[in-house]
XYZ file of C-alpha atoms in Angstrom:
399
model
C -15.667 8.051 -17.146
C -17.751 4.936 -17.577
C -19.426 3.964 -14.284
C -20.699 0.623 -15.520
C -19.228 -2.452 -13.854
C -19.037 -5.275 -16.338
C -20.035 -8.851 -15.629
C -16.481 -10.100 -15.130
C -15.584 -7.405 -12.612
C -18.860 -7.924 -10.768
C -17.988 -11.608 -10.453
C -14.553 -10.734 -9.062
C -16.121 -8.364 -6.532
C -18.505 -11.084 -5.370
C -15.641 -13.601 -5.067
C -13.607 -11.044 -3.124
C -16.564 -10.412 -0.816
C -16.990 -14.122 -0.126
C -13.255 -14.613 0.521
C -13.131 -11.484 2.669
C -15.997 -12.542 4.908
C -14.836 -16.150 5.242
C -11.073 -15.722 5.577
C -9.836 -12.142 5.703
C -11.884 -10.656 8.527
C -11.325 -13.600 10.901
C -7.573 -13.485 10.196
C -7.474 -9.731 10.778
C -9.381 -10.033 14.045
C -7.038 -12.802 15.205
C -3.967 -10.647 14.530
C -5.570 -7.669 16.264
C -6.454 -9.718 19.340
C -2.903 -11.078 19.459
C -1.455 -7.609 18.962
C 0.954 -8.961 16.319
C 1.027 -10.057 12.655
C 0.165 -13.663 11.904
C 3.329 -15.820 11.830
C 4.759 -16.854 8.460
C 3.624 -20.464 8.929
C 0.022 -19.539 9.752
C -2.423 -21.727 7.743
C -4.097 -18.589 6.379
C -1.119 -17.826 4.141
C -1.086 -21.326 2.651
C -4.839 -21.030 1.943
C -4.143 -17.656 0.338
C -1.724 -19.314 -2.086
C -4.230 -22.076 -2.819
C -6.823 -19.362 -3.453
C -4.564 -18.044 -6.218
C -2.927 -15.177 -4.365
C 0.734 -14.276 -3.888
C 1.568 -14.349 -7.598
C 3.263 -11.740 -9.749
C 1.561 -9.966 -12.649
C 4.723 -10.558 -14.668
C 4.054 -13.429 -17.068
C 7.620 -14.637 -17.513
C 10.634 -13.966 -19.745
C 9.776 -11.783 -22.716
C 6.311 -10.897 -21.405
C 4.831 -7.502 -22.162
C 4.657 -5.205 -19.122
C 1.273 -5.110 -17.400
C -0.512 -1.902 -16.485
C -2.142 -1.030 -13.185
C -1.715 -2.994 -9.987
C -3.818 -6.048 -10.680
C -3.296 -6.650 -14.374
C -6.619 -4.989 -15.195
C -5.832 -1.365 -14.547
C -5.731 0.938 -11.563
C -9.507 1.493 -11.627
C -10.189 -2.196 -11.285
C -7.572 -2.565 -8.558
C -9.095 0.208 -6.413
C -12.589 -1.307 -6.755
C -11.313 -4.712 -5.627
C -9.090 -3.058 -3.014
C -12.031 -1.168 -1.534
C -13.985 -4.394 -1.194
C -11.195 -6.378 0.487
C -10.357 -3.451 2.808
C -13.979 -3.525 3.939
C -13.152 -6.896 5.511
C -9.647 -6.061 6.779
C -7.178 -3.588 5.386
C -4.253 -4.871 7.422
C -4.508 -8.328 5.901
C -4.329 -6.884 2.374
C -0.780 -5.741 3.213
C 0.062 -8.887 5.178
C -0.767 -11.149 2.232
C 2.172 -12.827 0.488
C 3.213 -11.426 -2.870
C 5.415 -8.784 -4.471
C 3.153 -5.980 -3.278
C 4.000 -2.315 -3.701
C 7.373 -2.647 -5.484
C 5.893 -4.729 -8.295
C 4.812 -1.721 -10.351
C 8.273 -0.156 -10.069
C 10.017 -3.391 -11.046
C 7.707 -3.973 -14.007
C 8.300 -0.427 -15.236
C 12.065 -0.153 -14.751
C 13.803 -3.492 -14.172
C 15.844 -5.284 -16.788
C 14.580 -8.635 -18.058
C 17.330 -10.347 -16.065
C 16.190 -8.592 -12.888
C 12.544 -9.491 -13.507
C 13.507 -13.121 -13.897
C 15.633 -13.075 -10.723
C 13.292 -11.165 -8.462
C 9.805 -11.755 -9.873
C 10.403 -15.281 -11.180
C 9.957 -16.957 -7.748
C 6.525 -15.322 -7.537
C 5.241 -16.856 -10.780
C 4.340 -20.154 -9.084
C 5.440 -19.673 -5.472
C 6.408 -22.895 -3.705
C 5.670 -21.251 -0.360
C 4.362 -17.916 0.884
C 6.855 -15.334 -0.305
C 7.007 -11.600 0.285
C 8.820 -8.639 -1.228
C 9.088 -5.183 0.291
C 9.620 -1.563 -0.667
C 11.658 0.720 1.613
C 11.075 4.442 1.238
C 10.271 5.964 4.647
C 13.125 7.036 6.900
C 13.435 8.094 10.549
C 13.101 11.855 10.783
C 12.352 12.398 7.108
C 9.216 10.288 6.834
C 8.216 9.846 3.186
C 9.564 13.264 2.137
C 11.944 12.111 -0.574
C 13.874 15.394 -0.474
C 15.182 14.514 2.997
C 16.446 10.991 2.379
C 19.573 10.171 4.362
C 20.232 6.657 3.073
C 23.277 6.765 0.835
C 24.693 4.549 -1.899
C 28.273 4.758 -3.104
C 30.003 2.887 -5.877
C 32.867 0.495 -5.043
C 34.110 -1.336 -8.126
C 31.459 -3.782 -9.210
C 29.420 -3.251 -6.050
C 27.295 -0.640 -4.355
C 27.616 0.096 -0.638
C 24.404 1.154 1.115
C 24.306 2.927 4.457
C 21.277 4.265 6.292
C 18.069 3.347 8.046
C 14.438 2.796 7.081
C 11.342 2.649 9.223
C 7.733 1.447 9.115
C 8.430 -0.729 6.076
C 5.757 -3.313 5.303
C 6.812 -6.977 5.589
C 10.548 -6.156 5.449
C 11.767 -8.841 7.854
C 9.900 -11.651 6.051
C 10.637 -10.466 2.501
C 12.878 -12.354 0.066
C 14.160 -8.966 -1.085
C 13.644 -5.290 -0.320
C 13.695 -2.565 -2.948
C 15.573 0.174 -1.099
C 15.475 3.807 -2.171
C 18.839 5.533 -1.593
C 20.688 8.576 -2.873
C 23.831 7.936 -4.921
C 24.576 11.632 -5.440
C 23.175 13.956 -2.747
C 24.339 17.062 -4.624
C 21.818 16.247 -7.343
C 18.980 16.052 -4.850
C 16.072 13.873 -5.894
C 17.607 13.136 -9.301
C 20.444 11.350 -7.493
C 18.090 8.810 -6.020
C 18.193 5.201 -7.086
C 16.455 1.975 -6.146
C 18.420 -1.157 -5.161
C 17.436 -4.792 -4.680
C 18.743 -5.884 -1.274
C 18.297 -9.599 -0.712
C 17.477 -11.062 2.682
C 20.617 -12.294 4.403
C 22.921 -9.725 2.787
C 25.638 -8.788 5.316
C 24.932 -5.318 6.718
C 21.164 -5.644 6.366
C 19.758 -6.117 9.848
C 18.462 -4.602 13.044
C 14.926 -5.625 12.148
C 12.410 -4.336 14.642
C 8.674 -4.827 14.254
C 7.027 -1.647 15.473
C 4.021 -1.635 17.766
C 1.054 0.179 16.261
C -2.337 1.346 17.460
C -4.060 -0.222 14.426
C -3.486 -2.324 11.306
C -1.682 -4.855 13.485
C -2.119 -7.628 10.943
C 0.990 -6.691 8.976
C 4.558 -5.983 9.921
C 5.738 -2.388 9.992
C 9.452 -2.910 10.316
C 12.450 -0.694 10.955
C 15.903 -1.835 9.852
C 19.405 -0.587 9.154
C 21.890 -0.808 6.304
C 25.450 -0.777 7.602
C 28.026 -0.837 4.821
C 25.682 -3.209 3.030
C 27.481 -4.438 -0.087
C 25.366 -5.537 -3.042
C 26.288 -6.478 -6.638
C 26.150 -3.719 -9.244
C 23.427 -5.555 -11.127
C 21.121 -5.090 -8.120
C 20.748 -1.460 -9.144
C 17.239 -1.262 -10.528
C 17.174 -1.069 -14.279
C 20.792 -0.251 -14.814
C 22.591 -3.549 -14.571
C 25.751 -3.684 -16.647
C 26.190 0.071 -16.993
C 29.629 1.438 -16.304
C 30.328 3.307 -13.087
C 30.826 6.553 -14.957
C 27.550 6.341 -16.825
C 25.535 5.156 -13.877
C 26.567 8.099 -11.678
C 24.805 10.781 -13.672
C 22.741 11.792 -16.641
C 19.072 11.725 -17.434
C 18.718 7.976 -16.957
C 19.985 8.238 -13.387
C 16.658 9.727 -12.281
C 14.639 6.896 -13.807
C 14.428 5.006 -10.511
C 13.111 8.074 -8.718
C 10.572 8.821 -11.464
C 9.393 5.223 -11.414
C 8.989 5.431 -7.654
C 6.960 8.623 -7.862
C 4.825 7.253 -10.696
C 4.111 4.147 -8.653
C 3.168 6.192 -5.598
C 0.859 8.350 -7.705
C -0.776 5.136 -8.951
C -0.863 3.564 -5.485
C -2.377 6.552 -3.650
C -5.815 5.886 -5.145
C -5.414 2.397 -3.697
C -4.681 3.777 -0.224
C -7.677 6.097 -0.550
C -9.820 3.142 -1.621
C -8.695 1.318 1.514
C -9.936 4.237 3.601
C -13.249 4.086 1.749
C -13.527 0.356 2.491
C -12.878 0.837 6.216
C -15.297 3.772 6.310
C -18.027 1.750 4.614
C -17.545 -1.037 7.146
C -17.743 1.466 10.017
C -20.891 3.010 8.537
C -22.555 -0.377 8.079
C -21.666 -1.378 11.637
C -22.970 1.983 12.898
C -26.323 1.512 11.179
C -26.578 -2.052 12.500
C -25.756 -0.892 16.048
C -28.202 2.025 15.825
C -30.995 -0.303 14.688
C -30.240 -2.908 17.341
C -30.254 -0.294 20.098
C -33.235 1.757 18.885
C -31.070 4.789 18.128
C -32.507 5.311 14.630
C -35.519 7.096 16.155
C -33.220 10.011 16.980
C -33.159 12.643 14.239
C -29.595 13.640 15.126
C -28.374 10.083 14.627
C -30.148 9.695 11.270
C -28.796 13.066 10.095
C -25.233 12.140 10.973
C -25.513 8.776 9.216
C -26.938 10.404 6.082
C -24.273 13.143 6.092
C -21.436 10.654 6.241
C -22.928 8.391 3.606
C -23.145 11.409 1.276
C -19.530 12.415 1.965
C -18.393 8.840 1.556
C -19.866 8.739 -1.938
C -18.182 12.041 -2.817
C -14.833 10.693 -1.630
C -15.330 7.503 -3.636
C -15.913 9.534 -6.808
C -12.635 11.411 -6.212
C -10.798 8.122 -5.850
C -12.369 6.632 -8.966
C -11.395 9.672 -11.036
C -7.773 9.576 -9.881
C -7.630 5.861 -10.756
C -9.280 6.444 -14.117
C -6.729 9.164 -14.971
C -3.882 6.774 -14.095
C -5.345 4.182 -16.461
C -5.558 6.807 -19.221
C -1.895 7.654 -18.723
C -2.859 11.193 -17.724
C -1.377 13.203 -14.811
C -3.270 12.501 -11.595
C -0.986 14.038 -8.977
C -3.589 16.484 -7.665
C -6.489 14.056 -7.928
C -4.540 11.254 -6.224
C -3.502 13.542 -3.362
C -6.974 15.065 -3.049
C -8.662 11.673 -2.968
C -6.218 10.309 -0.376
C -6.626 13.292 1.951
C -10.398 13.502 1.674
C -11.081 9.766 1.912
C -8.859 9.389 4.989
C -10.477 12.379 6.718
C -14.014 11.178 5.998
C -13.128 7.674 7.157
C -11.845 9.049 10.449
C -15.008 11.137 10.875
C -17.232 8.107 10.277
C -15.234 5.924 12.650
C -15.458 8.664 15.296
C -19.233 8.850 14.882
C -19.411 5.087 15.157
C -17.494 5.175 18.440
C -19.844 7.861 19.767
C -22.814 5.657 18.990
C -21.223 2.731 20.814
C -20.800 4.747 24.008
C -19.405 2.620 26.818
C -19.508 -0.469 24.590
C -16.622 1.044 22.622
C -14.511 1.285 25.746
C -14.469 -2.518 26.169
C -12.050 -2.885 23.262
C -13.737 -5.953 21.778
C -16.078 -4.407 19.214
C -15.274 -4.332 15.487
C -15.951 -0.582 15.362
C -13.275 0.039 17.980
C -10.786 -1.855 15.787
C -11.830 0.088 12.685
C -11.402 3.338 14.662
C -7.762 2.375 15.381
C -7.113 1.007 11.884
C -8.294 4.018 9.948
C -5.891 6.536 11.483
C -2.982 5.009 9.578
C -4.604 5.793 6.223
C -3.876 9.475 6.787
C -0.208 8.644 7.319
C 0.984 5.865 4.989
C 2.429 6.584 1.529
C 2.572 10.320 2.114
C 0.884 11.934 5.081
C -2.075 14.265 4.764
C 0.329 17.183 5.312
C 2.558 16.027 2.457
C -0.474 15.684 0.172
C -1.578 19.219 1.012
C 1.925 20.514 0.202
C 1.783 18.743 -3.166
C -1.647 20.169 -4.013
C -0.761 23.669 -2.819
C 2.429 23.870 -4.888
C 0.604 22.526 -7.919
C -2.161 25.093 -7.419
C 0.211 28.073 -7.577
C 2.490 26.617 -10.233
C 5.526 25.761 -8.115
C 7.570 22.590 -8.729
C 6.841 19.727 -6.351
């Protein structure tokens, strides 16, 4: 691995830092104080578009597919993601744009689908969102237990099921829904479908209340006999019913989903690192301001967590680097996500201990970070799921 940060990336980090301090942290604090995501017409989102955000990495019809999540590779995206999460992780999800499903669409969609679903994000006329629906009630993000079903009906697909804790679903132009078209085939029967906002049967939107990361919507919704055109099946538009119900290509959507999650987990881990770094910085500032740095125990705890934070960051960087090299990173991505989230929680807990009764007031940034960081051990595969993945890989069992 090359640890050198080139001039261009350093400039992007500095720009991100300036934007984060000026716009992102105030917006995140406002949402947290209100206990709800910023409304769609909030001026922040318009400024985000003017700042150059909310655009797709797809360059238009005939464009070559981009790698990574920011057009410059996974490693670059986690470095930028860590910096922006330092200022507010919730706002990174709340921002307009294609978001998580973009990598899946770029990898698997037909050119016609890219034009239909990514085209509006080339030069968005307004803040636009897309969403990716994987998690289900009861089954969480364990893909083996999906209950959402898809069945063929002539030139349509009928989707039935429920999803929960889906980011930005109620404000999205479209949702990429993971469903199983052939339960007997298990995971290989899973497909991904574009479900456009306003489609009959898509509804029951409920924005969940959360302890942290209140800046973005975590939405539950239902699919009740939701009929969508056959060409909304990711990557397989125009295939006949017989061909699209089986065969090797039928698992492409699932493989794309898993590949995207493996690439996105370093990003989630980087978010934990960003929150942890913010908590550590705030802890040091509070300790200095309140003359706590004279205590050996306090200095030792701060040093210990800084050391562990650096170790976690190296894990995350390696998993991102492997993704950029096109090498397997399943274990590294899971290891980095688990370790970074655990260390971030430990640092936030220490920070709360330092605050003492100040933390109980509920108006200190550290108290917010303490609530925010818990989610990083849950989203996109819980810590338990990551440990299952690593354990099975360790003893040579299939995932």
